XYZ file of C-alpha atoms in Angstrom:
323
model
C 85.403 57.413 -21.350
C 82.769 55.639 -20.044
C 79.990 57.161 -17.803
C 81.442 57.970 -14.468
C 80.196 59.631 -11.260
C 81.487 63.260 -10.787
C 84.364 62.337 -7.821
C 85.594 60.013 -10.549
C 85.713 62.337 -13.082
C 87.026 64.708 -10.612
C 90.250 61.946 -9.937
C 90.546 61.284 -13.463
C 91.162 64.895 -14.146
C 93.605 65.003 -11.940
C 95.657 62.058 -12.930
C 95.544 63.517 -16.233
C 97.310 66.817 -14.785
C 99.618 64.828 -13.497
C 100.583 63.076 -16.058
C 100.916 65.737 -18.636
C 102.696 68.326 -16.198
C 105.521 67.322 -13.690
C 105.212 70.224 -11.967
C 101.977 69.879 -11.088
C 101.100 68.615 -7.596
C 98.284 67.417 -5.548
C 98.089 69.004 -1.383
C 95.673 68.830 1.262
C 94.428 66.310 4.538
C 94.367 62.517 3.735
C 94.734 63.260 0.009
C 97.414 60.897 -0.500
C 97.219 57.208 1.506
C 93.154 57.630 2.299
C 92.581 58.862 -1.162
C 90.570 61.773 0.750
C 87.455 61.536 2.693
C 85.067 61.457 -0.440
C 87.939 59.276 -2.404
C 88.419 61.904 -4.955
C 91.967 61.280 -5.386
C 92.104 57.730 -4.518
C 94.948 55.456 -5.986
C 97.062 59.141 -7.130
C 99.729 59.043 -4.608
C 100.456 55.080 -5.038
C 100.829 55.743 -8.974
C 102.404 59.102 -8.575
C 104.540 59.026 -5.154
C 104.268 60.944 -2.169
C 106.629 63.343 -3.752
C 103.672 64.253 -6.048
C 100.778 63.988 -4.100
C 101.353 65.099 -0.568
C 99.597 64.474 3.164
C 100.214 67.768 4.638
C 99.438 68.622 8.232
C 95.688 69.335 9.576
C 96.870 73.169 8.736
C 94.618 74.966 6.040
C 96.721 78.030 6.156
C 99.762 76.305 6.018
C 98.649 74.912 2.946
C 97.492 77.600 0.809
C 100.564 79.536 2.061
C 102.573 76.491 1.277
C 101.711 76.344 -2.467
C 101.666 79.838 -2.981
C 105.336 79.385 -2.247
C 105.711 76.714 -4.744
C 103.843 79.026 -7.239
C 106.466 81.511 -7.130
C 109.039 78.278 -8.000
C 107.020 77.030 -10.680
C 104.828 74.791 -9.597
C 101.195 74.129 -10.543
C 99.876 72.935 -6.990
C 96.388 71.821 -6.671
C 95.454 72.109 -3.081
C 92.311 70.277 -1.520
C 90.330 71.743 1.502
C 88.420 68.877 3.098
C 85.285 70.352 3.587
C 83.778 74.064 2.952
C 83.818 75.404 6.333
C 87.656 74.152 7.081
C 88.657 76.634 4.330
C 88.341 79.809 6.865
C 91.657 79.160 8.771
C 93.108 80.050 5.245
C 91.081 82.607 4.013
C 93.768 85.362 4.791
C 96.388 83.415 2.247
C 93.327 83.524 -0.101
C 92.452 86.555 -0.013
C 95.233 89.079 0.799
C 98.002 86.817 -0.991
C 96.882 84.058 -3.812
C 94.091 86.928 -5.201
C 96.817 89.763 -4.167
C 99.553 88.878 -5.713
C 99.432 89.391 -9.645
C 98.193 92.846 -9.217
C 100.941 93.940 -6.009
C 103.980 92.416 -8.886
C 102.102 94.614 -11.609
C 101.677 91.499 -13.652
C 104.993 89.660 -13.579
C 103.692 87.222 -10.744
C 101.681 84.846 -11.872
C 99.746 82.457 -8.972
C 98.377 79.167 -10.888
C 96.806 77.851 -7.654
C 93.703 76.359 -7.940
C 91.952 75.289 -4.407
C 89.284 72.526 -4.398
C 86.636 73.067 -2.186
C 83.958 70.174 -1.793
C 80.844 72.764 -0.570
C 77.217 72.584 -0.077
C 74.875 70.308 1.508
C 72.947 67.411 0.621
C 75.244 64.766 2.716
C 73.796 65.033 6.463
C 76.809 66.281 7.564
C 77.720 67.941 10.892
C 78.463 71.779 11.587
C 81.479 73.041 9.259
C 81.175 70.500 6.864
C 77.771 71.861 3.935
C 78.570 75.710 3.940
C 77.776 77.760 0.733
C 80.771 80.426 0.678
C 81.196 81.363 -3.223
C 79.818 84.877 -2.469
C 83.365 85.530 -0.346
C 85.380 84.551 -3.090
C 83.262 86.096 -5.931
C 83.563 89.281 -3.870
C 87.186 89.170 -4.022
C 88.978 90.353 -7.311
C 92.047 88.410 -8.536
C 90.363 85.172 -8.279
C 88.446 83.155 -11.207
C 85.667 81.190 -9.207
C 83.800 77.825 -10.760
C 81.701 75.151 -10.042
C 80.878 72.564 -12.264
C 76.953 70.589 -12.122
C 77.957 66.938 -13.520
C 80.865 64.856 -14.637
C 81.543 66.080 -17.561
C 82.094 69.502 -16.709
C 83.783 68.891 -13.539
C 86.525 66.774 -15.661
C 87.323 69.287 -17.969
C 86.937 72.727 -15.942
C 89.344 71.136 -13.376
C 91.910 70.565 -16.174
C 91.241 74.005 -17.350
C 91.781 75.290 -13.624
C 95.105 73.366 -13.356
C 95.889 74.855 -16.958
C 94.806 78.791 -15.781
C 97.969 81.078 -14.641
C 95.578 82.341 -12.578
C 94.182 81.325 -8.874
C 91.408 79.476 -9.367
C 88.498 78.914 -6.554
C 86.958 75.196 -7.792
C 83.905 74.053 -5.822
C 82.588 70.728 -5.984
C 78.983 69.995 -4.955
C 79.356 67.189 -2.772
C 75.549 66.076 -3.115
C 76.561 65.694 -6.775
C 79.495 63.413 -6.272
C 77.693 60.125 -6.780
C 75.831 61.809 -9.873
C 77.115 59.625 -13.173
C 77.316 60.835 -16.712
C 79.552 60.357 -20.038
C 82.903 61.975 -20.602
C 82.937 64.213 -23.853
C 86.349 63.360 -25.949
C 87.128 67.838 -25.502
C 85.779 70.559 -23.664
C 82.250 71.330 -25.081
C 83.028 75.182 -23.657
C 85.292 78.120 -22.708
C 85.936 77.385 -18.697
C 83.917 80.718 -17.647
C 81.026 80.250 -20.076
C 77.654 79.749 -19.077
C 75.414 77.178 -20.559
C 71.949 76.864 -21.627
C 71.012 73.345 -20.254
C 67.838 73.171 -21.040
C 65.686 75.174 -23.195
C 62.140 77.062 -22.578
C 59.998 80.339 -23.776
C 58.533 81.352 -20.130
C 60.946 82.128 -17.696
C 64.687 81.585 -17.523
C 66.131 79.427 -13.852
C 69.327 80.730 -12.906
C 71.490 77.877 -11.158
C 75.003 76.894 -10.463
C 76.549 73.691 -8.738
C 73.889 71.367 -6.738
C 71.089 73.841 -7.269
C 71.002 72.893 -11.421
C 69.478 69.271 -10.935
C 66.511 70.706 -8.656
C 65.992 73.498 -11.281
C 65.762 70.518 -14.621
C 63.476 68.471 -11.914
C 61.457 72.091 -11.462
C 61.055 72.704 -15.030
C 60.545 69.216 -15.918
C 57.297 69.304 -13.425
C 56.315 72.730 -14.857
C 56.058 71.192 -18.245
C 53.069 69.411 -16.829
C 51.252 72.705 -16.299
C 51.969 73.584 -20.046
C 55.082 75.874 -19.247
C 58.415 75.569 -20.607
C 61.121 76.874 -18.532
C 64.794 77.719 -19.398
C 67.459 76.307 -17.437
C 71.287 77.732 -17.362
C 73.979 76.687 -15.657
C 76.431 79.613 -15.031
C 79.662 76.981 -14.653
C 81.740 80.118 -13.640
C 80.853 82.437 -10.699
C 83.630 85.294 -11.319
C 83.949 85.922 -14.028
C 80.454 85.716 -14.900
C 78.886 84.914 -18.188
C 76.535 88.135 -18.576
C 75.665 87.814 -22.158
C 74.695 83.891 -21.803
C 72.534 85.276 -19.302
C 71.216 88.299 -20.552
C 70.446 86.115 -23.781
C 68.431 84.038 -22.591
C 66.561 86.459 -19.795
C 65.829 88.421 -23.183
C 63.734 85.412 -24.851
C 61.818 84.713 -21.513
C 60.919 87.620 -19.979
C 61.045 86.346 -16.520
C 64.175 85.189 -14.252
C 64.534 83.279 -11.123
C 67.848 82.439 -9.623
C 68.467 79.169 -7.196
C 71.468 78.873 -5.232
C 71.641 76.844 -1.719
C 73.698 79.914 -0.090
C 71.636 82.207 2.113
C 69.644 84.621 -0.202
C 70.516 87.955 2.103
C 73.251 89.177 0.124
C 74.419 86.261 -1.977
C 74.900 85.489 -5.881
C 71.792 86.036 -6.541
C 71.638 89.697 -5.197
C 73.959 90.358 -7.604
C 72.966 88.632 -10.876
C 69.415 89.902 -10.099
C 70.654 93.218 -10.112
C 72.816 93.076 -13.155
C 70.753 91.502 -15.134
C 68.125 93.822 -14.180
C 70.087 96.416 -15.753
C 70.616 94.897 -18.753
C 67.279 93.742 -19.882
C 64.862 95.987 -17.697
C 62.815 96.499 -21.094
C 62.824 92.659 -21.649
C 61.278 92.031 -18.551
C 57.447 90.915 -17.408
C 58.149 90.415 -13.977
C 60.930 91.011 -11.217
C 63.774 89.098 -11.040
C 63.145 86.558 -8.024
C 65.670 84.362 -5.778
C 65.337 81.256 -4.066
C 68.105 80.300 -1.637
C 68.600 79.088 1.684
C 67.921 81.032 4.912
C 69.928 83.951 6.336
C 70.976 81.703 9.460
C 73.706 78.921 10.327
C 73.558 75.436 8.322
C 71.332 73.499 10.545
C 71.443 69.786 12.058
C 71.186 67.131 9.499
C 67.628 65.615 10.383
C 66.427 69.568 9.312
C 68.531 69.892 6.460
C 66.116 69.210 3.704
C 63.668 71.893 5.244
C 66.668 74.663 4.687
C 67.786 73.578 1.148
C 66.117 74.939 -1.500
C 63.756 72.875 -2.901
C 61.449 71.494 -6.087
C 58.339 72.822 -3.984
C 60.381 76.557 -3.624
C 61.043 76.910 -6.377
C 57.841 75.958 -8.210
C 56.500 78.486 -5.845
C 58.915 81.289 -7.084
C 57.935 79.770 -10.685
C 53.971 80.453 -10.041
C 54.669 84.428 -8.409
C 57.011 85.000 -11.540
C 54.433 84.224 -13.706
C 51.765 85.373 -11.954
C 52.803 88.931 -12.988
C-alpha cells in the first residue's frame, strides 16, 4: 500500500476482515451511514450492507452485550465505542462477561470480541471525549489489551485482534489519526510484542500509543546534548512484553516511562515496578514516570499544559541521568 494516515489504515483493516471472514461484523454509533465521527469506517457499510456493518442505538451496554451474544453464535463482531469516556456505560459487559467468560465455561467458550476504543487527548475535545483508561482494562484478567503508535501497526494488530479467539481491548490514539506512514506487505511482529523503535546506550523511554512520537521528538532533542536515548514502544498493554523491556533496560541502565494517563497508579506504576525487579542490578538510577495529573481531563484551551510533554520529559531525562 501506499502511505496512509492511521484512521485509514485503521478502515482498511477492517475491510480486509470483512472480506476474508463473513462472520465478521462491524457495531457501534454512526459506524455505518456517517462512516463514524473520525471516518474510520467510512464507505464499509455501502460496500458491505447494513447487514454487515450495523448503526446500533446510542446504547454502549447494549452493544458489548449485544456481540457477546453473537460471540456465543459464531460471530467475530468488532464493536466501536465512539469516544473513551462513552465506554463506562458498558464496562460491566466488559468486565464481568466478555473478560469472564472463557474462564466461568472452563475453556470451551471462546469470546473473539475485540472493542475499539479511540482514547487520549490531543483533539481539544470536550469532557468524556480524551480519557486515558488502559489501566482498567490491563487490571482486568481475561482480556488482551493493545494500542498501536502509527499506521502500520494499527493495520495489522487490528487484523490480528479480529483474528484472536480472545476479547481484545484495541485503543486508538486519536491525536495519531492524521499521522501517515507506509503499509508493510506482513506483520513485522507477534501482536503482543514490544518493539525497540529507536535505538540508544543512556537510558531506555518507555511509551505506548500517542506518548511514542513525543518520546522519538525527546530523544531526537537529547541527541543534541550528546545522549542517545532508547525508545520502545510496548504495542501490547496486557500481556506485556517483559523481556523486550527488560532487554533493553539492561543495555541502558536507566528507564523512564511516558504515558498521558494520570501517573497515581497507572501503567507506569506497574512496569516501573516489574522491571525494577528484574534488572535492579542493571540499574544506575530509579525508574521514573511521566504522565498526566491525578485529576479530571481538563478544558481544551488547558489541555496542552496537562499532557505530557517534550519539556517533561526532557526534564525526567536530565534527573535520570543526573544520578
Amino acid at each position: 500500500m501506499s502511505k496512509l494516515t492511521m484512521s485509514k489504515a485503521i478502515n482498511e483493516g477492517l475491510r480486509s476482515c470483512l472480506e476474508t471472514d463473513p462472520k465478521t461484523l462491524i457495531m457501534g454509533e454512526d459506524v455505518g451511514k456517517l462512516g463514524g465521527v473520525f471516518r474510520v469506517t467510512d464507505g464499509l457499510q455501502k460496500d458491505f450492507g447494513e447487514h454487515r456493518v450495523i448503526d446500533t442505538p446510542l446504547a454502549e451496554s447494549g452493544i458489548v452485550g449485544t456481540a457477546i451474544g453473537l460471540a456465543l453464535r459464531g460471530y467475530r463482531p468488532i464493536v466501536e465505542i465512539q469516544f473513551d469516556g462513552f465506554v463506562y456505560p458498558a464496562f460491566d459487559q466488559i468486565v464481568t462477561q466478555l473478560a469472564k467468560m472463557h474462564a466461568r465455561a472452563l475453556g470451551h467458550v471462546k469470546l473473539p470480541v475485540t472493542v475499539r476504543i479511540p482514547y487520549a487527548g490531543g483533539i481539544g475535545a470536550v469532557e468524556h471525549h480524551s480519557e486515558s483508561h488502559e489501566a482498567y482494562f490491563a487490571h482486568t484478567a481475561g482480556l488482551r489489551v493493545v494500542t498501536p503508535s502509527n499506521p502500520d501497526d494499527a493495520y495489522w494488530m487490528l487484523r490480528q485482534s479480529v483474528e484472536c479467539d480472545d476479547p481484545v481491548i484495541f485503543l486508538e490514539p486519536k491525536a495519531r489519526y492524521w499521522d501517515k506512514a507506509e503499509i508493510s506487505a506482513a506483520p513485522g511482529l507477534d501482536l503482543h510484542a514490544a518493539k525497540v523503535v529507536r535505538p540508544g546506550t543512556d537510558l531506555t523511554l518507555f511509551a505506548y500509543g500517542p506518548m511514542v512520537k513525543v518520546c522519538l521528538e525527546a530523544a531526537k532533542a537529547a541527541e543534541q546534548d550528546g545522549h542517545r536515548l532508547e525508545v520502545v514502544d510496548l504495542r501490547s498493554l496486557s500481556p506485556v512484553d517483559f523481556t523486550t523491556l527488560a532487554d533493553s533496560l539492561k543495555r541502558t541502565g536507566r528507564g523512564v516511562v511516558v504515558h498521558e494517563a494520570p501517573v497515581f497508579m497507572g501503567m507506569g506504576a506497574e512496569l516501573a515496578a516489574r522491571l525494577t525487579e528484574k534488572c535492579f542490578y542493571h540499574l544506575e538510577a530509579p525508574i521514573l514516570r511521566v504522565g498526566g495529573y491525578y485529576a479530571p481531563y481538563p478544558p481544551s484551551r488547558v489541555e496542552e499544559q496537562f499532557l505530557p510533554d517534550l519539556d517533561r520529559v526532557l526534564d525526567a531525562v536530565d534527573r535520570a541521568l543526573a544520578f
